[in-house]
PDB file of C-alpha atoms and ligand atoms in Angstrom:
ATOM      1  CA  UNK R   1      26.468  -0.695  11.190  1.00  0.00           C
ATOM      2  CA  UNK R   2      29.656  -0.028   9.547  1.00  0.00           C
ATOM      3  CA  UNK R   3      31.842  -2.057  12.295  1.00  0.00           C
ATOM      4  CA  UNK R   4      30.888  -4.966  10.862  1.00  0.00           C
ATOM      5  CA  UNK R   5      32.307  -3.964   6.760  1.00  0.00           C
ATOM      6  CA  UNK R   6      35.836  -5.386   8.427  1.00  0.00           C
ATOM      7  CA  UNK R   7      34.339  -8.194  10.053  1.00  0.00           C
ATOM      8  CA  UNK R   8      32.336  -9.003   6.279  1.00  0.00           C
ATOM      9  CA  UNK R   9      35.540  -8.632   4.454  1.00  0.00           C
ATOM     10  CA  UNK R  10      37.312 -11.149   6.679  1.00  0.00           C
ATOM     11  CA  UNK R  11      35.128 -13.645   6.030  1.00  0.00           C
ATOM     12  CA  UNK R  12      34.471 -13.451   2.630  1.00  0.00           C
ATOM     13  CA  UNK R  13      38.534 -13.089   1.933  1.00  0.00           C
ATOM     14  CA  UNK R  14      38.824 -16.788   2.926  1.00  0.00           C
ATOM     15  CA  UNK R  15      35.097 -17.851   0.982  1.00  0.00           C
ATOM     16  CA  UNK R  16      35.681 -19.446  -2.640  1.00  0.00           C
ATOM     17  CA  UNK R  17      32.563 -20.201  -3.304  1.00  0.00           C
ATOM     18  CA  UNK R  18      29.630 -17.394  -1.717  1.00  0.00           C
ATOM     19  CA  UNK R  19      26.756 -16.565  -3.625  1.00  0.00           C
ATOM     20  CA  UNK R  20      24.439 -13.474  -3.583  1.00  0.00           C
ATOM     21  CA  UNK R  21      20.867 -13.189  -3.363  1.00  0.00           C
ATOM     22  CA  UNK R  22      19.761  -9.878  -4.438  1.00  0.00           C
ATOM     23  CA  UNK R  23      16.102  -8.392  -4.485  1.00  0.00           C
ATOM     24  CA  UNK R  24      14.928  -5.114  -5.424  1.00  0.00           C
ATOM     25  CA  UNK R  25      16.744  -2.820  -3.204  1.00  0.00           C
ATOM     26  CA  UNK R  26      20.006  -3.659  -4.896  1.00  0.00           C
ATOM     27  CA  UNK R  27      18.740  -1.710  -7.749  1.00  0.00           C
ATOM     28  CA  UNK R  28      16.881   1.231  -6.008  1.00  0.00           C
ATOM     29  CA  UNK R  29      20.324   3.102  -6.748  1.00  0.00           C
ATOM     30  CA  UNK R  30      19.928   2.463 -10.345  1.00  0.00           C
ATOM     31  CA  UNK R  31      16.632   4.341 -10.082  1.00  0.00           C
ATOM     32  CA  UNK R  32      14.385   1.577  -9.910  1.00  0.00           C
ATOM     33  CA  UNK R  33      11.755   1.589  -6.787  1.00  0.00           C
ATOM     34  CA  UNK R  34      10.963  -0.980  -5.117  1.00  0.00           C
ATOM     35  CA  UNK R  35       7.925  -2.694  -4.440  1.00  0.00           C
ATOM     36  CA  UNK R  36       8.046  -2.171  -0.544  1.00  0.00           C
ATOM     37  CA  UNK R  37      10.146  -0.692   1.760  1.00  0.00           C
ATOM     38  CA  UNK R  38      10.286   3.512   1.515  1.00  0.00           C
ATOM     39  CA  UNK R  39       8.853   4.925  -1.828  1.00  0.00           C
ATOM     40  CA  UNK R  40       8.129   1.847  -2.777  1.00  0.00           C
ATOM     41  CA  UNK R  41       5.899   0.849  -5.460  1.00  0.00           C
ATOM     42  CA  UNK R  42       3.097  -0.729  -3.275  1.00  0.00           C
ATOM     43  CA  UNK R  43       2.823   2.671  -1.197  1.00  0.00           C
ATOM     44  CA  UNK R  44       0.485   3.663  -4.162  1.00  0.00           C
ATOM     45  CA  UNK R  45      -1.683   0.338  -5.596  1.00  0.00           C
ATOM     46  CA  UNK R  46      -2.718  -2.884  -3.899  1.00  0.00           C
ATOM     47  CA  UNK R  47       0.049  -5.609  -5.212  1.00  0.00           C
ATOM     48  CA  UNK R  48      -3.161  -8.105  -5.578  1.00  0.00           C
ATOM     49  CA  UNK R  49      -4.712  -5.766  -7.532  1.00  0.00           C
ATOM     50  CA  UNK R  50      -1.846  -5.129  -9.792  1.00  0.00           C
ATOM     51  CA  UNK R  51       0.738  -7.829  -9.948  1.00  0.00           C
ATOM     52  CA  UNK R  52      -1.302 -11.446  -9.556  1.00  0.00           C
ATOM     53  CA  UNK R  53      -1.608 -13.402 -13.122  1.00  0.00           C
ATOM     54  CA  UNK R  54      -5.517 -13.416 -12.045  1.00  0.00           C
ATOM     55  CA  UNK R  55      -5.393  -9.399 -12.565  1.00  0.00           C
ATOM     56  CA  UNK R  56      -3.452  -9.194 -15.729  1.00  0.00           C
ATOM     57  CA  UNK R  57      -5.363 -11.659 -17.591  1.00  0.00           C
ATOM     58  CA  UNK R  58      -8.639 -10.519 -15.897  1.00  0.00           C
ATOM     59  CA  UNK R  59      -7.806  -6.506 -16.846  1.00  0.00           C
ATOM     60  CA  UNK R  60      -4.246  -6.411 -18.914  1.00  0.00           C
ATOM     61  CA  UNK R  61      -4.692  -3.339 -20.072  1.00  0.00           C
ATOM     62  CA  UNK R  62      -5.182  -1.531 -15.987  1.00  0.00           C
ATOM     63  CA  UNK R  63      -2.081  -3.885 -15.286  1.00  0.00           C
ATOM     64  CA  UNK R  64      -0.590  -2.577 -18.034  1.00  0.00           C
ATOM     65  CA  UNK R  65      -1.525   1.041 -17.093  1.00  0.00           C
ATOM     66  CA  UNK R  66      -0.623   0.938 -13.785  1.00  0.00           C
ATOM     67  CA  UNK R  67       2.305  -0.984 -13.771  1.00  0.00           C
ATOM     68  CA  UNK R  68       4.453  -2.559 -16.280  1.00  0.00           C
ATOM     69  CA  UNK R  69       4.452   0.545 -18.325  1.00  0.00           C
ATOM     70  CA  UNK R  70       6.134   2.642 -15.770  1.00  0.00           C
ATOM     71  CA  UNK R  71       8.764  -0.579 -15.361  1.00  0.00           C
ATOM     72  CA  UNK R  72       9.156  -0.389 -19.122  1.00  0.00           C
ATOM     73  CA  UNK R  73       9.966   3.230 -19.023  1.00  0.00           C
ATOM     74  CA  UNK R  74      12.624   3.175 -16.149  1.00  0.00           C
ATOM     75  CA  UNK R  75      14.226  -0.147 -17.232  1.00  0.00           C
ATOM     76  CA  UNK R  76      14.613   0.782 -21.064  1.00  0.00           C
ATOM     77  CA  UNK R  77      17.144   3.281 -19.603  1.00  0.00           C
ATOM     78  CA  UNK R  78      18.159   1.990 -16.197  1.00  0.00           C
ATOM     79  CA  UNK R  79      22.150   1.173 -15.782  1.00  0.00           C
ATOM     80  CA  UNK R  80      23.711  -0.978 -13.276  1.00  0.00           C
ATOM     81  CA  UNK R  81      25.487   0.829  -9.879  1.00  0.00           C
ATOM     82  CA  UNK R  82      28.231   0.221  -8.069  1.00  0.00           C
ATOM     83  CA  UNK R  83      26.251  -2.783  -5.908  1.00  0.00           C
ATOM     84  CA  UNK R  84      25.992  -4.570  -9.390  1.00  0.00           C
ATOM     85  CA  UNK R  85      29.313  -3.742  -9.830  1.00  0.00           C
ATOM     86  CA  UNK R  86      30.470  -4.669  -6.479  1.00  0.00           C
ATOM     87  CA  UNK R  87      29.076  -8.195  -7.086  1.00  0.00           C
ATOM     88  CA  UNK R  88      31.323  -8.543 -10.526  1.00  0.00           C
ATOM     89  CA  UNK R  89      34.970  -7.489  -8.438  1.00  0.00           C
ATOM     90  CA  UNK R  90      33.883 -10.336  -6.174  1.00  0.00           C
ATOM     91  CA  UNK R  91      33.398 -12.600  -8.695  1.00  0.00           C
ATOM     92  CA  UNK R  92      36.334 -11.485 -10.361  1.00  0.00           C
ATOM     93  CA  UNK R  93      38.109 -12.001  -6.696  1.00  0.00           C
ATOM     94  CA  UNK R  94      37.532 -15.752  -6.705  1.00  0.00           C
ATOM     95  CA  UNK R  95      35.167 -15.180  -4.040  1.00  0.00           C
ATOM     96  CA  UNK R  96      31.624 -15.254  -5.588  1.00  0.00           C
ATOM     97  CA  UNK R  97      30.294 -18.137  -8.023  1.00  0.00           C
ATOM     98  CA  UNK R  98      26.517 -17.237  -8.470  1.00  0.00           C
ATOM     99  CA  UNK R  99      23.858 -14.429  -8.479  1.00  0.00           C
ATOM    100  CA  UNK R 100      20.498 -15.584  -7.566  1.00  0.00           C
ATOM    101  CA  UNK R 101      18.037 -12.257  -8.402  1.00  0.00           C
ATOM    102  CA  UNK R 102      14.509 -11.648  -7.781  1.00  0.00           C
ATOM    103  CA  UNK R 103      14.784  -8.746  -9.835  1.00  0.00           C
ATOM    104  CA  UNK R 104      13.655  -8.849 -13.703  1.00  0.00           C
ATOM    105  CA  UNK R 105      15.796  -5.643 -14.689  1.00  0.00           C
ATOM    106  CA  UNK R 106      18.617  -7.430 -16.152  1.00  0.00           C
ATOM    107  CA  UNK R 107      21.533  -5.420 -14.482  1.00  0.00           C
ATOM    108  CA  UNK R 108      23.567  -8.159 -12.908  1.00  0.00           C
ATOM    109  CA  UNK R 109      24.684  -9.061 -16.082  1.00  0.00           C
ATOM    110  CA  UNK R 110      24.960  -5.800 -17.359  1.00  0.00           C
ATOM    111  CA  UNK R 111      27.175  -4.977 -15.063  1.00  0.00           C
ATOM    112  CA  UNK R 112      29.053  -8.492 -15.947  1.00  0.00           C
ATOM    113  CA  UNK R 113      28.392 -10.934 -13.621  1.00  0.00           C
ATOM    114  CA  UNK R 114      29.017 -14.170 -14.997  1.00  0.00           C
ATOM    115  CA  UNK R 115      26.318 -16.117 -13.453  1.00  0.00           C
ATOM    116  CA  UNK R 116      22.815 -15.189 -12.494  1.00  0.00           C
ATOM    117  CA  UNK R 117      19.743 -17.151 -11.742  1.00  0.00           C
ATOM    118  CA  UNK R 118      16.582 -15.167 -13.171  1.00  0.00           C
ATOM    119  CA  UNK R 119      14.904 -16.794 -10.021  1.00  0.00           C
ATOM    120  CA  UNK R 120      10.851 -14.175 -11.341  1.00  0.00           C
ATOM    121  CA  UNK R 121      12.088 -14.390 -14.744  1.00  0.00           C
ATOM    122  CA  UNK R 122      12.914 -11.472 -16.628  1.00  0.00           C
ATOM    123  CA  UNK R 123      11.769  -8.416 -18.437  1.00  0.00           C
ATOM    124  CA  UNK R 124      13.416  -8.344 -21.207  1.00  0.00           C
ATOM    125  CA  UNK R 125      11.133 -10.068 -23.320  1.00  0.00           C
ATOM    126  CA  UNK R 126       7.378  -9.927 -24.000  1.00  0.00           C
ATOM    127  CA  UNK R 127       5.020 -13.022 -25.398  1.00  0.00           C
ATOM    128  CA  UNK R 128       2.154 -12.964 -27.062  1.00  0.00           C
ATOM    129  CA  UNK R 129      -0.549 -14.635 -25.163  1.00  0.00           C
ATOM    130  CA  UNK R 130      -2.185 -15.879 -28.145  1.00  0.00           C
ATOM    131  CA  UNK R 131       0.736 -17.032 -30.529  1.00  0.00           C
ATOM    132  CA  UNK R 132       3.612 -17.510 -28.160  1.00  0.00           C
ATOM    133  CA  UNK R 133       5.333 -15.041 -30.415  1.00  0.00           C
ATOM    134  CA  UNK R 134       8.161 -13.291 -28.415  1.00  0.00           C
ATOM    135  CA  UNK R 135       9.543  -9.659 -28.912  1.00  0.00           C
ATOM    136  CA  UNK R 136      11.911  -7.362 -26.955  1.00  0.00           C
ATOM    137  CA  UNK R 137      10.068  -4.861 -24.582  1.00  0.00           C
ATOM    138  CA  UNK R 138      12.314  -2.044 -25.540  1.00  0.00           C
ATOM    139  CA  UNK R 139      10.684  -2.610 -29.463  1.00  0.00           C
ATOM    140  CA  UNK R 140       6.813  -3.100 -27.492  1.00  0.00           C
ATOM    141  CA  UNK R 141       5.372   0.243 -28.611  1.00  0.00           C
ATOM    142  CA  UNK R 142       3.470   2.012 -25.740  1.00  0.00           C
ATOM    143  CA  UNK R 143       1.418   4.263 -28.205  1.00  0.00           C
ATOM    144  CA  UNK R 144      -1.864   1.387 -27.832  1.00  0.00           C
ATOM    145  CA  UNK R 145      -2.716  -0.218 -24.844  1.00  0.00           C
ATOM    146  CA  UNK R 146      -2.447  -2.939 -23.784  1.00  0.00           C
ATOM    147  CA  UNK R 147       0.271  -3.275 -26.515  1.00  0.00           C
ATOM    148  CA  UNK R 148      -0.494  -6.234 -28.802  1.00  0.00           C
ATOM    149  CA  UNK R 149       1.598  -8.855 -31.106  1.00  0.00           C
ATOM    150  CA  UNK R 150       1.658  -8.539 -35.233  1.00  0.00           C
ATOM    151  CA  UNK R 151      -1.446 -11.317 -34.592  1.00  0.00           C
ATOM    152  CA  UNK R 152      -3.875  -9.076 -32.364  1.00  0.00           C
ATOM    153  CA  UNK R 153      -2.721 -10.992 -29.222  1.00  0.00           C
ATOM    154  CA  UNK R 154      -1.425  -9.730 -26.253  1.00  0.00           C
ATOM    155  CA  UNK R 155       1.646  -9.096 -25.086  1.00  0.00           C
ATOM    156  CA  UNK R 156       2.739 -10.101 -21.388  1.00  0.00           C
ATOM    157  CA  UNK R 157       6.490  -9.680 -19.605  1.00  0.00           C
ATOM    158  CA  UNK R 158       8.459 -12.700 -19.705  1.00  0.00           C
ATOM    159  CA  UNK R 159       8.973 -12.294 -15.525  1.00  0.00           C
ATOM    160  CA  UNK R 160       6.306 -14.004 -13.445  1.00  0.00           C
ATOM    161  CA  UNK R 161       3.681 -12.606 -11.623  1.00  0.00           C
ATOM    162  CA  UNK R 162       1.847 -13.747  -8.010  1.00  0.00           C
ATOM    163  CA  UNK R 163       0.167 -16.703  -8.731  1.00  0.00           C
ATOM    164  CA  UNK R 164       2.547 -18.223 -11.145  1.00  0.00           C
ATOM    165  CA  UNK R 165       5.149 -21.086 -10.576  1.00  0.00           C
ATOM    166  CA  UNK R 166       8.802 -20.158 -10.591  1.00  0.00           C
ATOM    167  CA  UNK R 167      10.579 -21.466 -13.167  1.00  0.00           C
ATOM    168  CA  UNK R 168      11.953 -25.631 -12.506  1.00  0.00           C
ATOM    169  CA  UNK R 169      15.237 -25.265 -13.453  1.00  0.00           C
ATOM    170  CA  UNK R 170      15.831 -21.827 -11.354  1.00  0.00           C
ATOM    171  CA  UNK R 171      14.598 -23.073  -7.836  1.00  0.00           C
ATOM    172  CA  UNK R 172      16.144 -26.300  -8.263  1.00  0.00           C
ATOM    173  CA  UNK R 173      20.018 -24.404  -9.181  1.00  0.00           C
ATOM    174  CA  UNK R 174      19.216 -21.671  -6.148  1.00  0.00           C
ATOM    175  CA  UNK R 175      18.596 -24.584  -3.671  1.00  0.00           C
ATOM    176  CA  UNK R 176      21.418 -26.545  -4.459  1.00  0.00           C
ATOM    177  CA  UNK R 177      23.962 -23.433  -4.745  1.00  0.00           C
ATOM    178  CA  UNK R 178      22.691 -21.823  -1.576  1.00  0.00           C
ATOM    179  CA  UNK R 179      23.251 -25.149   0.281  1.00  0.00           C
ATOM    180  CA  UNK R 180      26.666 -25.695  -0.938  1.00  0.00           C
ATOM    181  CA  UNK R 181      27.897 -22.043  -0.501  1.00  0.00           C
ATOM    182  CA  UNK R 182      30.233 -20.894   2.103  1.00  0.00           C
ATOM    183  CA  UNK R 183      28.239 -17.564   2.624  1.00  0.00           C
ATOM    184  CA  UNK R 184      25.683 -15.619   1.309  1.00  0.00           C
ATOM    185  CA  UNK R 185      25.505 -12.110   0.577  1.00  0.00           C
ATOM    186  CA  UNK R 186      21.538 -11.051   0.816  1.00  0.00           C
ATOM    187  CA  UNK R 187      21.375  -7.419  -1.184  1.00  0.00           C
ATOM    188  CA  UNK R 188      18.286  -5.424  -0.960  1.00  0.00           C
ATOM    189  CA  UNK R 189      15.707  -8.154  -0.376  1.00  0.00           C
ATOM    190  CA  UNK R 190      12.653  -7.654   2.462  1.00  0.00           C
ATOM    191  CA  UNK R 191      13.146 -11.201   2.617  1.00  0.00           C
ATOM    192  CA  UNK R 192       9.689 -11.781   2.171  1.00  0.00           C
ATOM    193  CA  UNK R 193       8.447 -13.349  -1.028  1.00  0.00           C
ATOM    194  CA  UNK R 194       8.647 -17.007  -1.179  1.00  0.00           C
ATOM    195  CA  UNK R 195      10.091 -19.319  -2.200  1.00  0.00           C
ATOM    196  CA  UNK R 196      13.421 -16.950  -2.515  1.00  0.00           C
ATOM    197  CA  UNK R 197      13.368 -16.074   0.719  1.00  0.00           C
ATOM    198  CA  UNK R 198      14.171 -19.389   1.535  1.00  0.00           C
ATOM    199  CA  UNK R 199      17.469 -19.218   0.304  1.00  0.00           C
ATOM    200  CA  UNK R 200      19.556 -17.704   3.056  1.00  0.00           C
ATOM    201  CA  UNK R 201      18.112 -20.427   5.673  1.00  0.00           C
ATOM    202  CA  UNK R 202      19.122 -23.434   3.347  1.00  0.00           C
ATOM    203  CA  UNK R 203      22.481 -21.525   2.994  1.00  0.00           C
ATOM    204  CA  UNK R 204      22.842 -20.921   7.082  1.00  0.00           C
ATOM    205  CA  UNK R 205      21.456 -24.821   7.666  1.00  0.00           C
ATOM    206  CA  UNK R 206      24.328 -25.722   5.552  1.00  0.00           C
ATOM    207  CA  UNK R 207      26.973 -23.868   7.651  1.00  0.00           C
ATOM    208  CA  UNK R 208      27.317 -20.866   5.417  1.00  0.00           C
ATOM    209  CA  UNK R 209      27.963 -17.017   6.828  1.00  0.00           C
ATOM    210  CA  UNK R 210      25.041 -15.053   6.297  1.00  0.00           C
ATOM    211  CA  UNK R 211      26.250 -11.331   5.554  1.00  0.00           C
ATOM    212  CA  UNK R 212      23.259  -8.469   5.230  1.00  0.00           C
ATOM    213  CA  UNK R 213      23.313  -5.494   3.170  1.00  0.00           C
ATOM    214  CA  UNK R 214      19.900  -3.482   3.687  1.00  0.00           C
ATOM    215  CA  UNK R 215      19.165   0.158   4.979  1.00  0.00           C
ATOM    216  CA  UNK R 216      16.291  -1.445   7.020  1.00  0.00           C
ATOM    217  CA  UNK R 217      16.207  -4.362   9.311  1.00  0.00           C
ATOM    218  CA  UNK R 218      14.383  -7.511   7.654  1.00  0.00           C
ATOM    219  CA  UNK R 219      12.960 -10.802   9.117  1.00  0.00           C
ATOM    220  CA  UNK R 220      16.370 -11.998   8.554  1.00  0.00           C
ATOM    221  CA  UNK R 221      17.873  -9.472  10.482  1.00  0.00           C
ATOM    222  CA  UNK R 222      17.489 -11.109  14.177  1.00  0.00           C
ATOM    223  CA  UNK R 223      17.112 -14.301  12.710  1.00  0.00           C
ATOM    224  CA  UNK R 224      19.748 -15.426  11.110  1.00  0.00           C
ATOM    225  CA  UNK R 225      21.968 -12.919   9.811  1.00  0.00           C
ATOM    226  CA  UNK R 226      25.386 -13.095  11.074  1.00  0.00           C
ATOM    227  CA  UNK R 227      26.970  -9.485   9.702  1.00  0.00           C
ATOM    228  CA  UNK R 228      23.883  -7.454   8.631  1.00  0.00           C
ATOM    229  CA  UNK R 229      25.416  -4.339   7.217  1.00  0.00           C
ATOM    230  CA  UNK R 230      23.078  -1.766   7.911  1.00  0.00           C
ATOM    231  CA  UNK R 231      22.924   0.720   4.423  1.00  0.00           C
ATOM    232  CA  UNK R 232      22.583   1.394   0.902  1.00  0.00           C
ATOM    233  CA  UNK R 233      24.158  -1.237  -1.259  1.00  0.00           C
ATOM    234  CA  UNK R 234      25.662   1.611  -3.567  1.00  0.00           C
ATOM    235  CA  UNK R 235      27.969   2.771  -0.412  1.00  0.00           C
ATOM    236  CA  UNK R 236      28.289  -0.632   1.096  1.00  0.00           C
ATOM    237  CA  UNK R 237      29.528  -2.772  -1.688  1.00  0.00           C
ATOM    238  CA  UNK R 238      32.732  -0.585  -2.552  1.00  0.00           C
ATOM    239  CA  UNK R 239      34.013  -0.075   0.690  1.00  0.00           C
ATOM    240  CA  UNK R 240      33.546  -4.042   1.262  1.00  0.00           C
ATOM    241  CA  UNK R 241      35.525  -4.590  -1.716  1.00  0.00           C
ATOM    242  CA  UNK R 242      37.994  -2.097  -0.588  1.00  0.00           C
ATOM    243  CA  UNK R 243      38.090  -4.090   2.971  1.00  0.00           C
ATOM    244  CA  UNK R 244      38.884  -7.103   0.680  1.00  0.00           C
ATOM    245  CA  UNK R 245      41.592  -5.813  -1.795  1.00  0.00           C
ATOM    246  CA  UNK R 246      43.532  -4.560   0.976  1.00  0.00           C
ATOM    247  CA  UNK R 247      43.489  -7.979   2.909  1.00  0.00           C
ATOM    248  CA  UNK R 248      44.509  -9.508  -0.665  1.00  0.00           C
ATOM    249  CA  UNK R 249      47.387  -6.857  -0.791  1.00  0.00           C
ATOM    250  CA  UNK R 250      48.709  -7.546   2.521  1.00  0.00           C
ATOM    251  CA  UNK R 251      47.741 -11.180   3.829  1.00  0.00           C
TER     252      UNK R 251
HETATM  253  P1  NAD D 301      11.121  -5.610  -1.946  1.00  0.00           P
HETATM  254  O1  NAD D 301      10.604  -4.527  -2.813  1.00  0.00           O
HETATM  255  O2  NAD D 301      10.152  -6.447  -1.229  1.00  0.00           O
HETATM  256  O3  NAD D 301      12.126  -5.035  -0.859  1.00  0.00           O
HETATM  257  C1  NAD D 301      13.143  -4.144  -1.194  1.00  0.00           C
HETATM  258  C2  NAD D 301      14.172  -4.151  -0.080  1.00  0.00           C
HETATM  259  O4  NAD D 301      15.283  -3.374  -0.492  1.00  0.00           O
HETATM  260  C3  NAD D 301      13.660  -3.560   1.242  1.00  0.00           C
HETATM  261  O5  NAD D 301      14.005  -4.440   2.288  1.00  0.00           O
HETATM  262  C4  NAD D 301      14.444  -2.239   1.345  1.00  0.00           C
HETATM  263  O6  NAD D 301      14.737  -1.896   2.692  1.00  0.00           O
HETATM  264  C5  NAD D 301      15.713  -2.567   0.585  1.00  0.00           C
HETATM  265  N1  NAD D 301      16.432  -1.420   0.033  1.00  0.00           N
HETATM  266  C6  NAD D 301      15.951  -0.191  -0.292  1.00  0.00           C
HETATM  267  N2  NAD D 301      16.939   0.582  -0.771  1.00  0.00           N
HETATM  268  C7  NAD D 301      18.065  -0.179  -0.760  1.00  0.00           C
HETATM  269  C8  NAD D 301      19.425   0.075  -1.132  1.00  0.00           C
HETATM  270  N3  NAD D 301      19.825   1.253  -1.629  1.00  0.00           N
HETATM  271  N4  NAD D 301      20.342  -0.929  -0.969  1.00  0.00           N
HETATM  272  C9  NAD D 301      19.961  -2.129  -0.454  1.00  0.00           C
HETATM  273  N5  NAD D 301      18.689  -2.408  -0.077  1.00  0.00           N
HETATM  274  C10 NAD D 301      17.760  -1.445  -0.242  1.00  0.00           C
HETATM  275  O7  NAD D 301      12.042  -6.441  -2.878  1.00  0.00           O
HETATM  276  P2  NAD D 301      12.129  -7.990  -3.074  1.00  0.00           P
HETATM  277  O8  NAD D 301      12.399  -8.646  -1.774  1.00  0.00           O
HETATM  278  O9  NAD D 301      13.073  -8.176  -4.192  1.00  0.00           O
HETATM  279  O10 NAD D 301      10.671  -8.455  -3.540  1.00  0.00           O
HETATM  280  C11 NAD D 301       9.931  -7.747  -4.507  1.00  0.00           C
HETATM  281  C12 NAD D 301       9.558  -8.506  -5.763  1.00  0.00           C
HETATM  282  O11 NAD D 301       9.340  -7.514  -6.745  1.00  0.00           O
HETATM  283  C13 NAD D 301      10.638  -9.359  -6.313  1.00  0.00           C
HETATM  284  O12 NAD D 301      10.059 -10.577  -6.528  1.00  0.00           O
HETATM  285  C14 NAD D 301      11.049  -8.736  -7.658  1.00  0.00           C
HETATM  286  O13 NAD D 301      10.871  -9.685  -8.691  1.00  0.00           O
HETATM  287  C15 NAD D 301      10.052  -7.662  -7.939  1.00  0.00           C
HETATM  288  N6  NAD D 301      10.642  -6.340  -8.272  1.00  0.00           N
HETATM  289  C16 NAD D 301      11.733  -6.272  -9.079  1.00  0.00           C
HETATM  290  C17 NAD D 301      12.315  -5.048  -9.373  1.00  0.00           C
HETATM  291  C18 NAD D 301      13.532  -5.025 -10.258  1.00  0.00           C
HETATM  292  O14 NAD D 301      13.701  -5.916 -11.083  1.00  0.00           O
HETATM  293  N7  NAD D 301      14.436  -4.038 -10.082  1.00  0.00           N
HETATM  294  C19 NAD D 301      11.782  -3.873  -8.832  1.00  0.00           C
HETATM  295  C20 NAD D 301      10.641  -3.972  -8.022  1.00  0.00           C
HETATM  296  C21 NAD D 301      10.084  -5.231  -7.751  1.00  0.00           C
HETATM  297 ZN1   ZN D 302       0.651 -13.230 -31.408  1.00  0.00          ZN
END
């Protein structure tokens, strides 16, 4: 639905403080499946099965197998697009104040942006489950599995899985950002894991625009979306920031 890119970059020309919330899809261009929608991760293995904290600590080493190895692999070398990107010129524009991700791949801020709640946590980092010990994944060696700390524990991703609370601190920023924002740019999320999908109705309760940038329609879609930009956010993003840069050139 690329009629409504103008109609996006109007409003968020006049927003000063819009925040993002961005799920998996946003990095799908980076090479990165997601976990559903088309090719998606959960096409192939049960997501009970693989990514609830009762599997892992039940079976780490199928977990291990069948899933955070692969994510290992594909986010020691993933690099950020041009949504990522696309999220920094807004920033950068005056326009956007905060990134809240569900993603655990660490390219928002690769890419630069400023800001960015870790609303799963992150992948970054591994801990031991026996000695707390923590070590960067790219250093976790995948030759032994499931790979272990220096103490014989081991090792688990620092992002949470089903089952597990979300972190205080991040729920508590994303609810109070998304209710004072004056629209909210929702990036590649089905919309469907909670409490994050949450977000975008505090944000619309609060009066915010609620702008949509998805190749598929989500629950959000007829609900409460105002724009929903039908599409890739790799071909979206720059031609909204394009819309915007040539409203700043000639107001
Ligand atoms: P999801 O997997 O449930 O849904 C992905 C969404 O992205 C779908 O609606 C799909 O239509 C859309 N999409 C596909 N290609 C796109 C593109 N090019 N541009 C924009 N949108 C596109 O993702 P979710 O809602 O984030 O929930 C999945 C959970 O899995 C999250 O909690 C997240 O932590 C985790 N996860 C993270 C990563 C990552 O860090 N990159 C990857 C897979 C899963
Ligand atoms: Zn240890």
């Amino acid at each position: 639905m690329s009629d409504l890119i103008e109609p996006a970059a109007d409003v968020l020309s006049t927003a000063k403080r819009a925040v993002a919330l961005t799920g998996a899809g946003i990095s799908v261009e980076s090479g990165i499946p997601p976990f559903r929608g088309k090719g998606g991760l959960w096409e192939k293995v049960d997501p009970m099965k693989v990514a609830h904290i009762d599997a892992f600590l039940d079976d780490p080493e199928t977990v291990w197998n069948l899933l955070i190895k692969d994510m290992k692999t594909l986010l020691d070398t993933a690099r950020p697009n041009p949504g990522h990107a696309g999220l920094v010129d807004l920033e950068r524009l005056g326009i956007l104040k905060t990134v809240i991700t569900q993603n655990v791949d660490g390219l928002h801020q690769m890419a630069g942006s400023s800001d960015v709640i870790e609303f799963h946590g992150n992948f970054a980092w591994q801990s031991c489950l026996d000695c707390n010990q923590r070590i960067k994944t790219s250093q976790v060696d995948l030759a032994q599995m499931p790979p272990r700390c220096s103490c014989g524990g081991i090792l688990r991703p620092d992002c949470i899985f089903f089952g597990e609370m979300i972190p205080q601190d991040a729920l508590v920023r994303s609810q109070r950002v998304s209710a004072a924002c004056d629209a909210m740019l929702v990036i590649g999320t089905s919309a469907t894991v909670q409490p994050a999908a949450t977000m975008p109705y505090i944000a619309k309760d609060n009066g915010a625009v609620i702008i949509e940038i998805n190749p598929e329609p989500t629950p959000l879609t007829s609900r409460i979306s105002d724009l929903p930009l039908l599409g890739g956010a790799g071909s979206i993003m720059p031609r909204l920031i394009q819309a915007i840069r040539r409203r700043r050139a000639s107001p």
